[in-house]
Short mmCIF file of C-alpha atoms in Angstrom, two decimals:
data_model
loop_
_atom_site.label_atom_id
_atom_site.label_comp_id
_atom_site.label_asym_id
_atom_site.label_seq_id
_atom_site.Cartn_x
_atom_site.Cartn_y
_atom_site.Cartn_z
CA MET S 161 112.39 -112.25 -94.03
CA ARG S 162 113.06 -113.04 -90.33
CA MET S 163 114.57 -115.49 -88.18
CA ARG S 164 112.12 -117.88 -88.23
CA ASP S 165 112.23 -118.29 -92.05
CA LEU S 166 116.04 -119.46 -91.45
CA GLY S 167 114.50 -122.58 -89.22
CA TYR S 168 115.04 -121.10 -85.77
CA ALA S 169 112.91 -119.37 -82.96
CA PRO S 170 113.11 -119.55 -79.39
CA SER S 171 109.79 -121.33 -78.59
CA ASN S 172 108.80 -122.21 -75.08
CA LEU S 173 105.82 -119.56 -75.41
CA PRO S 174 104.04 -118.91 -78.91
CA PRO S 175 104.50 -115.21 -80.49
CA GLY S 176 101.93 -113.09 -81.14
CA PRO S 177 100.04 -112.31 -84.01
CA THR S 178 102.55 -110.11 -85.60
CA ASN S 179 105.37 -111.05 -83.63
CA SER S 180 106.09 -107.51 -82.56
CA ILE S 181 105.62 -105.24 -80.19
CA LEU S 182 102.71 -103.83 -81.92
CA ASP S 183 100.71 -106.94 -80.42
CA ILE S 184 100.41 -104.81 -77.23
CA PRO S 185 97.00 -102.73 -77.71
CA GLY S 186 97.50 -99.50 -77.57
CA VAL S 187 101.15 -99.62 -78.49
CA SER S 188 102.09 -97.45 -81.57
CA ILE S 189 105.43 -96.70 -83.37
CA GLY S 190 106.91 -94.08 -85.70
CA GLN S 191 110.24 -94.45 -87.80
CA LYS S 192 112.00 -91.81 -89.67
CA THR S 193 115.07 -92.88 -91.39
CA ILE S 194 117.49 -90.21 -93.09
CA SER S 195 120.05 -91.40 -95.90
CA ASN S 196 122.64 -88.97 -97.34
CA PRO S 197 124.25 -89.83 -100.50
CA ASP S 198 126.53 -87.13 -100.21
CA THR S 199 127.69 -87.81 -97.10
CA HIS S 200 127.03 -91.74 -97.39
CA THR S 201 125.31 -91.64 -94.06
CA ARG S 202 121.98 -93.33 -92.80
CA THR S 203 120.50 -92.65 -89.74
CA GLY S 204 117.22 -92.38 -88.01
CA ILE S 205 114.61 -92.21 -85.25
CA THR S 206 112.38 -94.66 -83.70
CA ALA S 207 109.50 -93.18 -81.81
CA LEU S 208 107.46 -95.53 -79.62
CA PHE S 209 104.26 -94.80 -77.51
CA PRO S 210 103.26 -97.04 -74.78
CA ARG S 211 99.62 -95.69 -75.15
CA PRO S 212 97.88 -93.76 -77.46
CA ALA S 213 98.90 -90.67 -77.53
CA ALA S 214 96.14 -88.65 -76.00
CA ALA S 215 96.48 -90.86 -72.79
CA VAL S 216 100.10 -91.20 -72.67
CA GLN S 217 100.54 -88.16 -70.24
CA SER S 218 97.40 -88.43 -68.28
CA GLU S 219 97.86 -92.25 -67.71
CA PRO S 220 101.08 -93.27 -66.47
CA CYS S 221 102.85 -96.57 -66.89
CA TYR S 222 104.55 -98.32 -64.43
CA ALA S 223 108.14 -98.88 -65.21
CA GLY S 224 111.37 -100.64 -64.24
CA LEU S 225 115.10 -100.24 -65.53
CA ALA S 226 117.99 -102.75 -65.61
CA TRP S 227 121.42 -102.80 -67.26
CA LEU S 228 124.50 -105.29 -67.42
CA ASN S 229 126.79 -102.34 -68.40
CA GLY S 230 126.23 -98.64 -68.39
CA ASN S 231 128.31 -96.95 -70.77
CA GLY S 232 125.08 -95.45 -72.39
CA GLU S 233 122.27 -93.08 -71.91
CA LEU S 234 118.45 -93.59 -71.10
CA THR S 235 116.98 -90.46 -69.91
CA GLY S 236 114.11 -90.19 -67.37
CA ALA S 237 115.99 -92.90 -65.64
CA PHE S 238 116.17 -91.10 -62.37
CA GLN S 239 112.51 -90.71 -62.59
CA ILE S 240 111.78 -94.42 -63.15
CA ALA S 241 113.95 -95.47 -60.35
CA ASP S 242 112.17 -92.87 -57.96
CA TRP S 243 108.61 -92.80 -58.73
CA GLY S 244 108.33 -95.82 -60.73
CA TRP S 245 106.49 -94.78 -63.68
CA THR S 246 106.62 -92.82 -67.08
CA ASN S 247 104.37 -90.76 -68.91
CA THR S 248 105.93 -89.85 -72.17
CA PRO S 249 106.50 -91.50 -75.47
CA VAL S 250 109.90 -93.70 -75.59
CA VAL S 251 112.69 -92.43 -78.34
CA LEU S 252 115.81 -94.19 -79.80
CA THR S 253 118.26 -92.67 -81.80
CA ASN S 254 122.01 -92.35 -82.09
CA SER S 255 124.47 -91.04 -79.52
CA CYS S 256 125.09 -87.47 -80.77
CA SER S 257 121.09 -87.17 -81.39
CA LEU S 258 119.90 -87.40 -77.85
CA GLY S 259 120.15 -83.66 -77.20
CA THR S 260 117.79 -82.92 -80.23
CA ALA S 261 115.51 -85.90 -79.43
CA ILE S 262 114.59 -84.75 -76.17
CA ASP S 263 114.09 -81.73 -77.09
CA ALA S 264 111.72 -82.90 -79.83
CA VAL S 265 110.13 -84.62 -77.42
CA TRP S 266 109.54 -81.75 -74.88
CA ALA S 267 108.30 -79.80 -77.79
CA TRP S 268 105.69 -82.45 -78.65
CA LEU S 269 104.56 -82.88 -74.88
CA LEU S 270 104.04 -79.38 -74.32
CA ASP S 271 102.37 -78.97 -77.68
CA ALA S 272 100.06 -81.42 -76.83
CA MET S 273 98.92 -80.51 -73.53
CA ASP S 274 98.51 -76.58 -75.25
CA ALA S 275 96.13 -78.21 -77.59
CA ALA S 276 94.60 -80.26 -75.09
CA GLY S 277 93.89 -76.71 -73.05
CA TRP S 278 95.71 -77.92 -70.09
CA ASP S 279 96.56 -74.66 -67.95
CA ALA S 280 99.97 -74.03 -66.29
CA LEU S 281 99.25 -76.05 -63.39
CA ALA S 282 98.10 -78.78 -65.01
CA GLN S 283 100.87 -78.99 -67.39
CA ALA S 284 103.21 -79.03 -64.30
CA ARG S 285 101.45 -81.58 -62.53
CA ALA S 286 101.68 -83.74 -65.43
CA TYR S 287 105.52 -83.17 -65.24
CA GLY S 288 107.39 -86.44 -66.85
CA THR S 289 111.05 -86.78 -67.97
CA PRO S 290 110.97 -87.70 -71.91
CA ILE S 291 112.72 -91.17 -72.13
CA VAL S 292 115.29 -91.00 -75.11
CA ALA S 293 117.83 -93.86 -75.53
CA GLU S 294 120.58 -94.33 -77.74
CA THR S 295 123.25 -96.49 -79.19
CA ALA S 296 126.91 -94.97 -80.98
CA ASP S 297 126.65 -95.50 -84.94
CA TRP S 298 129.92 -94.02 -85.13
CA PHE S 299 131.38 -96.85 -87.37
CA LEU S 300 129.24 -96.22 -90.05
CA ASN S 301 128.12 -92.73 -89.67
CA GLY S 302 130.87 -90.90 -87.75
CA ALA S 303 130.17 -88.99 -84.81
CA ARG S 304 129.71 -85.32 -86.31
CA ALA S 305 127.81 -86.78 -89.29
CA SER S 306 125.27 -88.77 -87.40
CA ARG S 307 123.39 -85.85 -85.50
CA ILE S 308 119.76 -85.44 -86.59
CA PRO S 309 117.92 -82.24 -86.50
CA ALA S 310 114.99 -82.13 -84.06
CA ALA S 311 112.46 -81.88 -86.95
CA GLU S 312 113.49 -85.05 -88.22
CA VAL S 313 112.72 -86.34 -84.67
CA ARG S 314 109.38 -84.75 -84.54
CA GLU S 315 108.47 -86.48 -87.99
CA ALA S 316 108.86 -89.77 -86.10
CA ILE S 317 106.79 -88.72 -83.12
CA GLU S 318 103.93 -87.52 -85.02
CA VAL S 319 103.57 -90.76 -86.99
CA ALA S 320 103.83 -92.87 -83.78
CA ALA S 321 101.24 -90.46 -82.08
CA ALA S 322 99.00 -90.86 -85.10
CA GLY S 323 99.26 -94.59 -85.03
CA THR S 324 99.31 -94.75 -88.83
CA GLN S 325 102.59 -97.11 -89.24
CA GLY S 326 101.33 -100.44 -89.07
CA GLU S 327 104.55 -102.64 -88.67
CA VAL S 328 107.77 -102.34 -87.06
CA TRP S 329 110.37 -101.69 -89.97
CA GLU S 330 113.25 -103.98 -88.86
CA GLY S 331 117.17 -103.74 -89.86
CA SER S 332 118.34 -100.46 -91.28
CA TRP S 333 115.18 -98.18 -90.28
CA GLY S 334 114.72 -95.61 -87.72
CA GLY S 335 116.92 -95.42 -85.07
CA GLY S 336 118.73 -98.67 -86.16
CA ALA S 337 119.77 -97.37 -89.51
CA GLY S 338 123.54 -96.68 -88.81
CA MET S 339 123.94 -99.57 -86.16
CA THR S 340 125.93 -102.85 -86.69
CA CYS S 341 125.46 -106.39 -84.61
CA HIS S 342 128.41 -109.16 -84.05
CA GLN S 343 130.34 -107.21 -86.91
CA PHE S 344 127.28 -107.62 -89.38
CA LYS S 345 124.67 -105.05 -89.85
CA GLY S 346 122.20 -104.70 -87.17
CA GLY S 347 119.44 -102.11 -86.22
CA THR S 348 116.04 -102.36 -85.33
CA GLY S 349 114.23 -105.71 -84.41
CA THR S 350 111.07 -106.77 -82.65
CA SER S 351 109.46 -109.84 -81.44
CA SER S 352 106.60 -110.75 -78.93
CA ARG S 353 105.23 -113.69 -76.86
CA VAL S 354 101.74 -114.64 -75.25
CA VAL S 355 101.61 -115.82 -72.06
CA ALA S 356 98.56 -118.37 -72.08
CA THR S 357 99.72 -120.82 -69.29
CA GLY S 358 96.19 -121.05 -67.74
CA GLY S 359 94.12 -118.53 -65.34
CA GLU S 360 91.75 -115.73 -65.77
CA ARG S 361 93.51 -113.98 -68.79
CA GLU S 362 96.22 -114.02 -71.53
CA PHE S 363 98.73 -111.33 -71.72
CA THR S 364 101.40 -110.42 -74.22
CA VAL S 365 104.86 -109.35 -73.92
CA GLY S 366 106.65 -107.42 -76.91
CA ALA S 367 110.12 -106.42 -77.21
CA LEU S 368 111.84 -103.78 -79.66
CA VAL S 369 115.80 -103.88 -79.76
CA GLN S 370 118.23 -101.28 -81.12
CA THR S 371 121.24 -103.59 -81.90
CA ASN S 372 124.71 -102.18 -82.03
CA TYR S 373 127.18 -104.62 -80.10
CA GLY S 374 129.05 -107.75 -80.30
CA HIS S 375 131.92 -109.63 -82.24
CA MET S 376 131.38 -112.03 -84.97
CA GLY S 377 132.88 -115.10 -83.20
CA ASP S 378 130.48 -114.96 -80.35
CA LEU S 379 127.37 -114.97 -82.41
CA THR S 380 125.20 -117.95 -81.69
CA ILE S 381 121.77 -118.92 -82.75
CA GLY S 382 119.90 -121.54 -81.19
CA GLY S 383 123.02 -122.90 -79.47
CA VAL S 384 124.89 -123.15 -82.64
CA PRO S 385 128.32 -121.31 -82.65
CA VAL S 386 127.27 -119.75 -86.09
CA GLY S 387 129.67 -116.75 -85.65
CA LYS S 388 132.41 -119.07 -84.99
CA ILE S 389 131.67 -121.12 -88.30
CA LEU S 390 131.13 -117.99 -90.30
CA LYS S 391 134.59 -116.32 -89.15
CA LYS S 392 136.62 -119.60 -89.69
CA GLU S 393 135.20 -120.02 -93.39
CA MET S 394 135.95 -116.18 -94.12
CA GLU S 395 139.25 -116.53 -92.58
CA GLU S 396 140.00 -119.67 -95.04
CA ARG S 397 138.57 -117.71 -98.02
CA GLY S 398 141.13 -114.61 -96.95
CA GLU S 399 138.38 -112.32 -96.47
CA THR S 400 138.06 -109.26 -93.93
CA GLN S 401 136.02 -110.37 -90.90
CA GLY S 402 132.40 -108.74 -91.08
CA THR S 403 132.69 -104.73 -90.81
CA THR S 404 135.85 -102.94 -92.45
CA TYR S 405 137.31 -99.75 -92.72
CA GLY S 406 137.85 -99.12 -96.67
CA ASN S 407 140.86 -98.21 -97.97
CA THR S 408 142.81 -98.38 -94.42
CA SER S 409 145.81 -100.57 -92.81
CA LYS S 410 145.08 -103.97 -91.80
CA GLU S 411 145.84 -102.99 -88.28
CA LYS S 412 142.73 -100.61 -88.44
CA GLN S 413 140.70 -103.32 -89.97
CA ALA S 414 141.24 -105.66 -87.39
CA GLY S 415 139.04 -103.51 -85.11
CA ALA S 416 139.09 -99.79 -83.75
CA GLY S 417 138.32 -100.84 -80.37
CA GLY S 418 136.27 -99.02 -77.77
CA LYS S 419 132.74 -97.47 -78.06
CA MET S 420 133.15 -97.77 -82.15
CA ASP S 421 133.68 -101.33 -82.02
CA GLU S 422 131.51 -102.42 -79.31
CA GLY S 423 128.73 -100.19 -79.31
CA SER S 424 125.55 -101.00 -77.32
CA ILE S 425 122.15 -102.29 -77.15
CA VAL S 426 118.85 -101.03 -76.02
CA VAL S 427 115.63 -103.39 -75.13
CA VAL S 428 112.25 -102.15 -74.59
CA ILE S 429 109.91 -104.27 -73.16
CA ILE S 430 106.14 -103.51 -72.82
CA THR S 431 103.67 -105.66 -71.47
CA ASP S 432 99.64 -105.60 -70.85
CA ALA S 433 99.73 -107.46 -67.70
CA PRO S 434 99.58 -105.42 -64.68
CA MET S 435 102.97 -105.33 -62.97
CA LEU S 436 104.53 -103.04 -60.28
CA PRO S 437 107.63 -101.26 -60.64
CA THR S 438 109.86 -103.89 -58.80
CA GLN S 439 108.36 -106.62 -60.84
CA LEU S 440 109.18 -104.41 -63.85
CA GLN S 441 112.78 -104.08 -62.80
CA ARG S 442 113.01 -107.95 -62.63
CA LEU S 443 111.23 -108.27 -66.08
CA ALA S 444 114.02 -106.08 -67.64
CA ARG S 445 116.57 -107.99 -66.13
CA HIS S 446 115.48 -110.89 -68.09
CA ALA S 447 116.20 -109.07 -71.52
CA GLY S 448 119.79 -109.97 -70.62
CA VAL S 449 119.26 -113.22 -70.65
CA GLY S 450 117.88 -113.02 -73.91
CA LEU S 451 120.91 -111.08 -75.28
CA ALA S 452 123.26 -113.75 -73.54
CA GLN S 453 121.61 -116.35 -75.79
CA VAL S 454 123.09 -114.37 -78.67
CA GLY S 455 126.22 -112.95 -77.49
CA GLY S 456 127.53 -115.34 -75.35
CA PRO S 457 129.84 -114.32 -72.26
CA VAL S 458 132.42 -112.49 -74.28
CA SER S 459 130.02 -110.26 -76.45
CA THR S 460 127.37 -109.84 -73.64
CA GLY S 461 128.05 -106.67 -71.20
CA ARG S 462 131.58 -105.51 -72.42
CA ASN S 463 133.34 -102.64 -70.66
CA HIS S 464 132.62 -100.05 -73.65
CA SER S 465 128.92 -101.27 -74.25
CA GLY S 466 125.78 -99.81 -72.87
CA ASP S 467 123.23 -102.77 -72.27
CA ILE S 468 120.18 -100.87 -70.98
CA PHE S 469 116.61 -102.40 -70.59
CA LEU S 470 113.53 -100.72 -70.02
CA ALA S 471 110.13 -102.64 -69.10
CA LEU S 472 106.69 -100.73 -69.03
CA SER S 473 103.20 -102.13 -68.10
CA THR S 474 100.31 -100.85 -70.12
CA GLY S 475 98.21 -103.12 -67.75
CA ALA S 476 97.84 -101.22 -64.17
CA HIS S 477 96.66 -97.58 -64.31
CA PRO S 478 98.39 -95.51 -61.77
CA ARG S 479 96.32 -92.52 -60.24
CA GLU S 480 99.05 -90.38 -59.04
CA GLN S 481 97.22 -87.13 -58.69
CA LEU S 482 95.04 -85.99 -56.09
CA SER S 483 91.24 -86.13 -57.09
CA PRO S 484 89.94 -83.02 -58.81
CA GLY S 485 88.65 -80.17 -56.83
CA ILE S 486 91.31 -81.06 -53.90
CA GLN S 487 93.38 -77.75 -53.00
CA MET S 488 97.03 -78.52 -53.49
CA LYS S 489 98.97 -77.47 -50.49
CA SER S 490 102.57 -77.91 -48.46
CA LEU S 491 101.20 -80.96 -46.87
CA ASN S 492 98.32 -82.59 -48.98
CA VAL S 493 95.56 -84.59 -48.09
CA THR S 494 96.14 -88.54 -48.23
CA GLU S 495 94.51 -90.41 -50.79
CA THR S 496 94.94 -94.01 -51.92
CA TYR S 497 94.47 -96.26 -55.10
CA SER S 498 94.22 -99.84 -56.05
CA VAL S 499 95.48 -101.62 -58.88
CA ASP S 500 95.41 -105.32 -60.34
CA VAL S 501 99.18 -107.01 -60.42
CA VAL S 502 100.40 -110.18 -61.26
CA LYS S 503 101.26 -112.61 -58.41
CA ASN S 504 104.74 -113.18 -57.98
CA GLU S 505 104.36 -116.86 -58.13
CA SER S 506 103.02 -116.49 -61.63
CA ILE S 507 105.60 -114.19 -63.27
CA ASP S 508 108.32 -116.85 -64.32
CA ALA S 509 106.29 -117.11 -67.77
CA PHE S 510 106.81 -113.55 -67.87
CA PHE S 511 110.37 -113.73 -67.49
CA CYS S 512 110.66 -116.24 -70.33
CA ALA S 513 108.61 -114.27 -72.52
CA ALA S 514 111.03 -110.98 -72.18
CA ALA S 515 114.04 -113.43 -72.68
CA GLU S 516 112.60 -115.29 -75.67
CA ALA S 517 111.41 -112.07 -77.43
CA THR S 518 114.81 -110.21 -76.68
CA GLU S 519 116.75 -112.85 -78.23
CA GLU S 520 114.43 -113.21 -81.59
CA ALA S 521 114.38 -109.49 -81.74
CA ILE S 522 118.06 -109.38 -81.82
CA LEU S 523 118.51 -111.96 -84.74
CA ASN S 524 115.32 -110.21 -86.50
CA SER S 525 117.38 -106.94 -86.77
CA MET S 526 120.06 -108.71 -88.38
CA VAL S 527 118.07 -110.85 -90.50
CA ALA S 528 116.26 -107.76 -91.77
CA ALA S 529 119.57 -105.83 -92.22
CA ARG S 530 121.14 -108.60 -94.65
CA ASP S 531 121.93 -106.34 -97.63
CA GLY S 532 124.64 -104.43 -95.17
CA MET S 533 125.45 -100.80 -95.56
CA THR S 534 128.56 -98.93 -96.70
CA GLY S 535 129.04 -95.88 -94.87
CA ILE S 536 131.62 -92.90 -94.51
CA GLU S 537 135.43 -93.19 -95.99
CA GLY S 538 134.13 -97.03 -97.31
CA ARG S 539 133.54 -98.31 -94.12
CA ARG S 540 131.48 -101.37 -94.67
CA ALA S 541 129.15 -103.70 -92.54
CA GLU S 542 128.23 -106.62 -94.41
CA GLY S 543 125.12 -108.36 -94.04
CA LEU S 544 124.32 -111.52 -92.32
CA PRO S 545 124.92 -114.14 -95.06
CA VAL S 546 121.27 -115.82 -94.46
CA GLN S 547 121.42 -118.84 -96.87
CA ARG S 548 124.69 -119.91 -95.41
CA VAL S 549 123.15 -119.47 -91.71
CA LYS S 550 120.01 -121.35 -92.75
CA GLU S 551 122.50 -124.29 -93.93
CA LEU S 552 124.22 -124.20 -90.38
CA LEU S 553 121.18 -124.50 -88.75
CA GLU S 554 119.54 -127.38 -90.86
CA LYS S 555 122.92 -129.30 -90.08
CA HIS S 556 123.51 -128.34 -86.82
CA LEU S 557 120.35 -127.10 -84.92
CA VAL S 558 119.12 -129.85 -82.31
CA LYS S 559 115.90 -130.41 -82.61
CA VAL S 560 113.81 -131.98 -79.87
#
């Protein structure tokens, strides 16, 4: 079940065949989910390759970053800001597994270069800081119990590199396993849009999100204040709102505050349209438009949240290294290369695609996690009541 099954989808542009980030040619994913019944934890890793594994290091992708509130981390950000490209997989996980995840990506990159027969100089020239982004699953998993061994990260990377996982597992899978969204269970979500507004070619924009932010009352779906209605109905029934802290005080049930309550969201956008780094920065910013459609002005970009957006283009093929046979020296010979680029007066449709795909991916993460989850110390994140949401949308959604 996905958001469209409940009667809503942002629809200025059509989705791709699978309505996922895998609609971008060459993109692959691997997800590893670790459940421990003894500790009542469920956490995981999502690994994403923007290009086939054999090409990811030798063919960089132009990249751009944006954010609303910066209380989070995406490694490799300085390289992207300075060079404007990346040549590594993208990994999403929880906050306390950031170190082991980047270590595992480094190990895979070095092993891949060794296997390809690259010498030390070739490996040094292909340097790229691994991209690992995080959100904090401390509410359901706690800080210490959420840490993931590097071997588990490696498994997700290997699956993504092999391209054997044919779909994105949404909700409580991979990096999104222990995450919450608007005080319901959240996690991994995806969506895509086809930009076919005329011209020589069609392009696709895909979004992958890891949701872990927001308060119930701010949840908005298609302009309908679903969260406020659900919150009011729960209060009338005398029920605790959304996430609860097990057998603890009512004061603590009202919300822990800080990072545990407000979390973060990471959005990865990939397009096969050829774009420059400055254009991808702009594209990444429009993930914030999609986020605001769901979270509104209160739950979007809060102080303790990290709202981090990464955009990559597989359509351009930067040739950053000097031609073979040219001797490297302190001041190298000047070489140039050419790439195709989307014209800026054509770019508005891509902004719309990024916003719509992000919005729908967020909602998909909640619908897929509708069974909810009980974590450590009896902490509970209820699933989105999808049947009631469907009824509310049938009653209140404005259809034109």
